[in-house]
CSV table of N, CA and C in Angstrom, one decimal:
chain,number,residue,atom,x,y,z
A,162,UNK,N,-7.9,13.5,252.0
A,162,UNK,CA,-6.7,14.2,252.6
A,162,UNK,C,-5.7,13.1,252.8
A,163,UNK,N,-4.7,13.4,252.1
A,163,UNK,CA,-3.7,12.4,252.2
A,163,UNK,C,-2.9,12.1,253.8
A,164,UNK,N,-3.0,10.7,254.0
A,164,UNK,CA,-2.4,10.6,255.3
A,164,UNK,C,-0.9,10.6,255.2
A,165,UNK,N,0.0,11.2,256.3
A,165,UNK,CA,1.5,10.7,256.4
A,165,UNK,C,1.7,10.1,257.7
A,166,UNK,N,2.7,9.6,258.1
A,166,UNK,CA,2.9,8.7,259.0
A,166,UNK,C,4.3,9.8,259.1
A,167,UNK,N,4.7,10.5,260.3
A,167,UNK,CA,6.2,11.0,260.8
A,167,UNK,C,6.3,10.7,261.7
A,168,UNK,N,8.0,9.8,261.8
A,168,UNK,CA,8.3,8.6,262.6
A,168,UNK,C,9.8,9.7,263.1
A,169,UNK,N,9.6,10.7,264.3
A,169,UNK,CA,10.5,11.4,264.6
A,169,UNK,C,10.3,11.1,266.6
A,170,UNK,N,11.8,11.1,266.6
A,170,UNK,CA,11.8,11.1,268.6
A,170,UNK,C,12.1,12.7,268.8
A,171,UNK,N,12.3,13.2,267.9
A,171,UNK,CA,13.0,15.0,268.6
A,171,UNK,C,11.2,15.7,268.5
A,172,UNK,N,11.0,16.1,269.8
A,172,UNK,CA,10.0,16.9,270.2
A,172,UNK,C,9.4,17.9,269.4
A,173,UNK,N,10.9,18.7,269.3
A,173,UNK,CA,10.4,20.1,268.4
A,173,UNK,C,10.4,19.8,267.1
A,174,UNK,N,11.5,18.7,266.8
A,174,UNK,CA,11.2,18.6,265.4
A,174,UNK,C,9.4,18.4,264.7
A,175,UNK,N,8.8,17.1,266.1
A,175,UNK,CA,7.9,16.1,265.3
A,175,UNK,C,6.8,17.5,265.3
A,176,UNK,N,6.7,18.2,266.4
A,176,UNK,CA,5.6,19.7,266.6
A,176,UNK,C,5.5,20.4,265.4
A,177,UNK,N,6.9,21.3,264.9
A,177,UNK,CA,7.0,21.9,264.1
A,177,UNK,C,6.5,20.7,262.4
A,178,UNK,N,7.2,19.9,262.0
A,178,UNK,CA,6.5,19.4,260.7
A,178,UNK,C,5.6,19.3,261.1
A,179,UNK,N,4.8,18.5,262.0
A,179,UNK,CA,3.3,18.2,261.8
A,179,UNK,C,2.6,19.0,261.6
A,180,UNK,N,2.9,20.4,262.3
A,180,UNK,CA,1.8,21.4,262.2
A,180,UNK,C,2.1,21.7,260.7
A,181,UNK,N,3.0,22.2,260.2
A,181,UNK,CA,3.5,22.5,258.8
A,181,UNK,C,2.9,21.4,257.4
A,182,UNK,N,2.9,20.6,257.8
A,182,UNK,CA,2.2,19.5,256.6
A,182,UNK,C,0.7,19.9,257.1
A,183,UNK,N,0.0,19.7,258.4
A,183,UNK,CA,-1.1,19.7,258.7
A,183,UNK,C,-1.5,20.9,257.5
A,184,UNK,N,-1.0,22.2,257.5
A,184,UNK,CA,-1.6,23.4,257.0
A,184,UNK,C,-1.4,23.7,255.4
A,185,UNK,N,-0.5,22.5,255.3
A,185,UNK,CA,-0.9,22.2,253.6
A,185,UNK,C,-1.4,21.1,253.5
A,186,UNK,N,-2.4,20.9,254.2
A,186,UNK,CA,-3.3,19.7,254.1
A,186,UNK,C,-3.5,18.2,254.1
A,187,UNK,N,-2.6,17.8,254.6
A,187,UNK,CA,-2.3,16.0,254.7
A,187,UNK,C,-2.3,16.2,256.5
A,188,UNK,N,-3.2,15.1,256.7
A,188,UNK,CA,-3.5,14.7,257.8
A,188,UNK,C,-1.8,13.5,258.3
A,189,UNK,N,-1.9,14.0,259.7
A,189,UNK,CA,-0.4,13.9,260.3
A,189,UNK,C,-0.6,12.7,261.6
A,190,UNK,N,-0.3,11.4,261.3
A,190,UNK,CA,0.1,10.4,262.6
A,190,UNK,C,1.3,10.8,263.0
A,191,UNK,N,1.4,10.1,264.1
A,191,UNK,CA,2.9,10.7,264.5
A,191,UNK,C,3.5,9.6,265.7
A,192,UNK,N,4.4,8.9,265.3
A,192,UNK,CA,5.0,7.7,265.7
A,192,UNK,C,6.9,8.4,266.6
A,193,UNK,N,6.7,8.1,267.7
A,193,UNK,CA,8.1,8.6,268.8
A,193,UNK,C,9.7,8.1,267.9
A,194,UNK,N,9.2,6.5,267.8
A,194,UNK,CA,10.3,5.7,267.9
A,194,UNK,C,10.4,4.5,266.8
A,195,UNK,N,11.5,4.3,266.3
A,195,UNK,CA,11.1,3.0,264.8
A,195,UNK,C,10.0,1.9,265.0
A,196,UNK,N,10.2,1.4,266.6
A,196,UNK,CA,9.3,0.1,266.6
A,196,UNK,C,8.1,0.7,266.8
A,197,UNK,N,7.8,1.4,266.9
A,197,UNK,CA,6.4,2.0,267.1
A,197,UNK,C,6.0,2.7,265.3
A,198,UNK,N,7.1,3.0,265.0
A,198,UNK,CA,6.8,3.5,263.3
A,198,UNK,C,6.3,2.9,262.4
A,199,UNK,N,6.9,1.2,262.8
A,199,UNK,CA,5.9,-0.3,262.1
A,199,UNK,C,5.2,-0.2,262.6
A,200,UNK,N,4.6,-0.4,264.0
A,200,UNK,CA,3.3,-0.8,263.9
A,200,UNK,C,2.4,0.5,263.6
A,201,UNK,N,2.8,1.4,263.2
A,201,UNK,CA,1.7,2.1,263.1
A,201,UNK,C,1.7,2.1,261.9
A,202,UNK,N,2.4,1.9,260.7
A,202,UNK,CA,2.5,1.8,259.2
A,202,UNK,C,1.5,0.4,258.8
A,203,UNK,N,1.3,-0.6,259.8
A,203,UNK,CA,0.2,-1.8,259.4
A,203,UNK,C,-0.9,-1.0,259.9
A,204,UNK,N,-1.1,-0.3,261.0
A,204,UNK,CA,-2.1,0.1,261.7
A,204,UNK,C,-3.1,1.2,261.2
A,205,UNK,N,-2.0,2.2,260.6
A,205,UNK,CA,-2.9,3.5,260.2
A,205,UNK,C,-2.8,3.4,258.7
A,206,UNK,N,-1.8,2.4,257.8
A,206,UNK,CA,-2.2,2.3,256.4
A,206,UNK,C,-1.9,4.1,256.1
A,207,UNK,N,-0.7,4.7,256.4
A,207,UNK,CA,-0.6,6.1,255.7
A,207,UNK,C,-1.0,6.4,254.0
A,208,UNK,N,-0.4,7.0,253.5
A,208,UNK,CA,0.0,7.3,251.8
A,208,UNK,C,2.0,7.3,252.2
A,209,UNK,N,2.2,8.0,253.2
A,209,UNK,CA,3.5,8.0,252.7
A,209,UNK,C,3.9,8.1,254.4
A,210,UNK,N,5.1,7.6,255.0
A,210,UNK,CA,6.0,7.7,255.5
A,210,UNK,C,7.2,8.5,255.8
A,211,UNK,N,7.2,9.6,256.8
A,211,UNK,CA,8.8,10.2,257.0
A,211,UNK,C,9.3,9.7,258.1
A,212,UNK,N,10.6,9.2,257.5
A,212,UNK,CA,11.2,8.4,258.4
A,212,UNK,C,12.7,8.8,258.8
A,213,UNK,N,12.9,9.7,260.3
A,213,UNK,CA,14.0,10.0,260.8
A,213,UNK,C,14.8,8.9,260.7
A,214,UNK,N,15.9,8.8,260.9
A,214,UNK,CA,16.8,7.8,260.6
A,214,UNK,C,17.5,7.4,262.0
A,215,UNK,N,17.7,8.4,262.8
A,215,UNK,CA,18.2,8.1,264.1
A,215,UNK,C,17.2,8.6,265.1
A,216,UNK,N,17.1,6.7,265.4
A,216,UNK,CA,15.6,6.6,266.1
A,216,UNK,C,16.1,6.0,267.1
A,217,UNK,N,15.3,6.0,268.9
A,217,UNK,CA,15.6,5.2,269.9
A,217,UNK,C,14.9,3.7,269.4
A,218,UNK,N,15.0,2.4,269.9
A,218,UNK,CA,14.1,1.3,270.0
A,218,UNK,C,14.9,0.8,268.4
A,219,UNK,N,14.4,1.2,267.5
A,219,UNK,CA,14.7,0.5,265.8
A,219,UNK,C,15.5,1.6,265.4
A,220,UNK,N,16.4,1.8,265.0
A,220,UNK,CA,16.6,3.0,263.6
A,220,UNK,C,15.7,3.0,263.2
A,221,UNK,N,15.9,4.0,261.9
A,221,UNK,CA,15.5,4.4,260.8
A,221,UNK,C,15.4,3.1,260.1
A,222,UNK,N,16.9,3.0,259.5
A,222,UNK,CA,16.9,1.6,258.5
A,222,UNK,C,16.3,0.7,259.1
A,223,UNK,N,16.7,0.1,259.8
A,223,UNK,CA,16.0,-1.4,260.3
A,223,UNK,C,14.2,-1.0,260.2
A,224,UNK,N,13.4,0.1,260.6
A,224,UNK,CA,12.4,0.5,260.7
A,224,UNK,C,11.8,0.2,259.1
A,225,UNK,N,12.7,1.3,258.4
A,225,UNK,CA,12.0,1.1,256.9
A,225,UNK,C,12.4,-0.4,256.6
A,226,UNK,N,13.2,-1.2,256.2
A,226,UNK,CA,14.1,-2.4,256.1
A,226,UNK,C,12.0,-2.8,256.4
A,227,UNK,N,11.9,-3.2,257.4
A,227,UNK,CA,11.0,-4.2,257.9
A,227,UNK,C,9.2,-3.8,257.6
A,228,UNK,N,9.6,-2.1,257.4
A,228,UNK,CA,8.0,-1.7,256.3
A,228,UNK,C,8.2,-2.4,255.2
A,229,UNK,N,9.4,-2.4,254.2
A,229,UNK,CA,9.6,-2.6,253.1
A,229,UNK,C,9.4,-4.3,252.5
A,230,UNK,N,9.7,-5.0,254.0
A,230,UNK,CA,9.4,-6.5,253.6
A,230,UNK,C,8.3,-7.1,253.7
A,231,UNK,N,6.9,-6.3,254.5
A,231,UNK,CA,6.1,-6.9,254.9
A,231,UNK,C,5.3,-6.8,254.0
A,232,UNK,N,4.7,-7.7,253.6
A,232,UNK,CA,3.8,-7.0,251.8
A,232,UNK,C,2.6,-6.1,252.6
A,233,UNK,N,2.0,-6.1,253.9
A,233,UNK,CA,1.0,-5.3,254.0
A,233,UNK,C,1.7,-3.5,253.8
A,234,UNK,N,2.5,-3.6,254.0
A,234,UNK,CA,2.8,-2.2,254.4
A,234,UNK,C,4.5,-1.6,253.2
A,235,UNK,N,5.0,-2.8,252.2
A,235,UNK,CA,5.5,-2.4,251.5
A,235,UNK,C,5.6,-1.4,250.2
A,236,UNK,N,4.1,-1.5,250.1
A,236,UNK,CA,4.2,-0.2,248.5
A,236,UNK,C,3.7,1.2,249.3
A,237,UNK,N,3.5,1.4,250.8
A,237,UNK,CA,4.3,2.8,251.4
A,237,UNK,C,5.1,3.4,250.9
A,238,UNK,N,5.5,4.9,250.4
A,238,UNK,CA,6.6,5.4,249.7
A,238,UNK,C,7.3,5.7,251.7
A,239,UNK,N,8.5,5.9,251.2
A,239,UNK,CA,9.4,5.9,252.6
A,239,UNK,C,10.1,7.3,252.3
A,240,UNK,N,10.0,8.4,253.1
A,240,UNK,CA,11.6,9.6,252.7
A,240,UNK,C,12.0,9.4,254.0
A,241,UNK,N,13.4,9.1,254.0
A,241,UNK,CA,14.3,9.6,255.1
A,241,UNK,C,14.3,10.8,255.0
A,242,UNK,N,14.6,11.4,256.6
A,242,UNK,CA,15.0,12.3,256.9
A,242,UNK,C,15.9,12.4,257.9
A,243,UNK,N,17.2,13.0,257.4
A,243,UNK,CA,18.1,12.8,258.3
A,243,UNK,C,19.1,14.3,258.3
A,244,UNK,N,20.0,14.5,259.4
A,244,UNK,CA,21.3,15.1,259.3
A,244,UNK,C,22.3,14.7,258.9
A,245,UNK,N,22.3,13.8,258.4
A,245,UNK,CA,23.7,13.2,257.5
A,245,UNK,C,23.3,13.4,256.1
A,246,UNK,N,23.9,14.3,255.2
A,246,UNK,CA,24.1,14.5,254.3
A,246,UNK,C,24.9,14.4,253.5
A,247,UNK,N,26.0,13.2,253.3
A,247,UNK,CA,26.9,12.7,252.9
A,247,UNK,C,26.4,11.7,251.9
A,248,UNK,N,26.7,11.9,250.4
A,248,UNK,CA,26.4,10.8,249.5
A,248,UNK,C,26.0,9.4,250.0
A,249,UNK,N,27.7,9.1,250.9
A,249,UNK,CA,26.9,7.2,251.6
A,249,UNK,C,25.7,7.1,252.1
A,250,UNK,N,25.3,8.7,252.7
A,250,UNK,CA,24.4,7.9,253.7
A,250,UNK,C,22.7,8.1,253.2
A,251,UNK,N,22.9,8.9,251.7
A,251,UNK,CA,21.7,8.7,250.8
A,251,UNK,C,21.9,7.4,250.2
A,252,UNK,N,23.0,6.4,249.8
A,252,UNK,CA,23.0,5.1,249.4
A,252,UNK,C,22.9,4.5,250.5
A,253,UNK,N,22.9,4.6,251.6
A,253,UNK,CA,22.3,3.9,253.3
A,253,UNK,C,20.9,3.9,253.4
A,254,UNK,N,20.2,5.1,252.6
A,254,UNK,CA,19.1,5.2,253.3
A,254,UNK,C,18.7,4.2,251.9
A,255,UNK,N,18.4,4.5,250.9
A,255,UNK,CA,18.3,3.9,249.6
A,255,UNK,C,18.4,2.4,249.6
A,256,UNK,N,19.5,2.2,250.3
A,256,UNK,CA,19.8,0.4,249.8
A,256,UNK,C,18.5,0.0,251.4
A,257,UNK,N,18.7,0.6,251.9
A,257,UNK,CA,17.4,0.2,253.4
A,257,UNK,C,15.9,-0.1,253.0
A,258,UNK,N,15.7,0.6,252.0
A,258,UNK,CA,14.8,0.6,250.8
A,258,UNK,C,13.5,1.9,251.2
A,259,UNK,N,14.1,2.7,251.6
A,259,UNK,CA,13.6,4.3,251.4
A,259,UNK,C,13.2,4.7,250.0
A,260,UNK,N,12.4,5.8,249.5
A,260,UNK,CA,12.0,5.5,248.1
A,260,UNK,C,12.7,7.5,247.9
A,261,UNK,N,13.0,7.8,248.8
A,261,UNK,CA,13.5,9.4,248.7
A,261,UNK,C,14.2,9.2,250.1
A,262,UNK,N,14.8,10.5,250.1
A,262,UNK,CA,15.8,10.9,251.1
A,262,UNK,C,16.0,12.6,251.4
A,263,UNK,N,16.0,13.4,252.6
A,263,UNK,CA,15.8,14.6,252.5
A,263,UNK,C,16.6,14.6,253.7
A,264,UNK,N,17.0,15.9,253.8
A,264,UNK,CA,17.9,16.6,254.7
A,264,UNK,C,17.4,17.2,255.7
A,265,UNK,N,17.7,17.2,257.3
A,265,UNK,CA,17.6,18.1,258.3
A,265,UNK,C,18.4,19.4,258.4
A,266,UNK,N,18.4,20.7,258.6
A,266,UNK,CA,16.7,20.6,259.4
A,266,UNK,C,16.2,20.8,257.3
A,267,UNK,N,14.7,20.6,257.6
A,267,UNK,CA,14.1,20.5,256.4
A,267,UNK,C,13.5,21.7,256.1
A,268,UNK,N,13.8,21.8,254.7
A,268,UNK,CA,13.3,22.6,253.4
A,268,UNK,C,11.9,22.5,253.6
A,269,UNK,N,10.6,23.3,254.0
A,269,UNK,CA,9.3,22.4,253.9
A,269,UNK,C,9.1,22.5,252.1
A,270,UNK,N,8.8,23.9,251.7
A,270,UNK,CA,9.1,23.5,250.1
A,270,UNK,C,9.7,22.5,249.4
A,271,UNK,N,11.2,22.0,249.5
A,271,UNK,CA,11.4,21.2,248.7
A,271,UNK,C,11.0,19.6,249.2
A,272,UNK,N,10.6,19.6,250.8
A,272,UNK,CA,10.2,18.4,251.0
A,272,UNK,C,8.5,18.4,250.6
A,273,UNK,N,7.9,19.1,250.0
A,273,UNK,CA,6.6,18.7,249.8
A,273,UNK,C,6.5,18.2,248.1
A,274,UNK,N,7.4,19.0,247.3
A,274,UNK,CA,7.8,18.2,246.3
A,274,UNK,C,8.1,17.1,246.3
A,275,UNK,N,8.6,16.8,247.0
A,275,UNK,CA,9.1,15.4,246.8
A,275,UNK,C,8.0,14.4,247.7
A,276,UNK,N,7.2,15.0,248.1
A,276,UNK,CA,5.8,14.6,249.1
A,276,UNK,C,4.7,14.2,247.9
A,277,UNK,N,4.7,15.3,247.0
A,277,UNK,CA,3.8,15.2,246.2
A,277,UNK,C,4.6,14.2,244.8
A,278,UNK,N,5.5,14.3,244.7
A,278,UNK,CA,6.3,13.2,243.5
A,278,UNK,C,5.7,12.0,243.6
A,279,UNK,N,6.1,11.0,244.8
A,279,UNK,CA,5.9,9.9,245.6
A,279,UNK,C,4.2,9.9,245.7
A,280,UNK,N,3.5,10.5,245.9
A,280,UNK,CA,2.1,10.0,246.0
A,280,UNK,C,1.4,10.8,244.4
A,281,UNK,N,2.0,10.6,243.4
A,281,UNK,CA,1.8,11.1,242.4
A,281,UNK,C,1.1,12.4,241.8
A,282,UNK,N,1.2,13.2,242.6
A,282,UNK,CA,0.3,14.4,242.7
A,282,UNK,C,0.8,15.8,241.8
């Protein structure tokens, strides 16, 4: 069962996806806040990463930024997930070194496509 790591502070948001991934089958960690999203990305070794972008403690960017550099935890696939839907801010999440980018509130269909793209399935 594929592991994800969802690195969200909004309550109802992190409730609602976890249970929703849980019941399509990928087992669900679940990190509050960015500095807590690293250590749990060396700690629990996910398959893949969702990464809210506006986080208390680290952002998003800075969060992924420092999965991305550490060789233990850099070939992680990363999707933002954010409410800013604005072209820059998919080249924001992108240049931070996110490997996808998805929109709030979330699509669960088209974000599991893209769940399954990234872990090659």
């Amino acid at each position: 069962m594929p592991k994800i790591l969802l690195v969200e502070d909004n309550e109802m948001n992190r409730d609602m996806l976890s249970r929703r991934l849980a019941r399509n089958g990928f087992e669900v960690a679940i990190a509050v806040d960015g500095g807590q999203g690293v250590a749990m990305a060396a700690s629990e070794k996910p398959d893949l990463i969702l990464m809210d972008m506006s986080l208390p403690v680290l952002d998003g960017w800075e969060a992924t930024r420092r999965v991305k550099t550490d060789p233990a935890t850099q070939a992680i696939p990363v999707i933002a997930l954010t409410a800013h839907a604005m072209a820059e801010d998919k080249e924001k999440c992108l240049a931070a070194g996110c490997d996808d980018f998805d929109t709030k509130p979330v699509e669960l269909p088209r974000l599991l496509e893209k769940i399954k793209a990234l872990l090659g399935k």
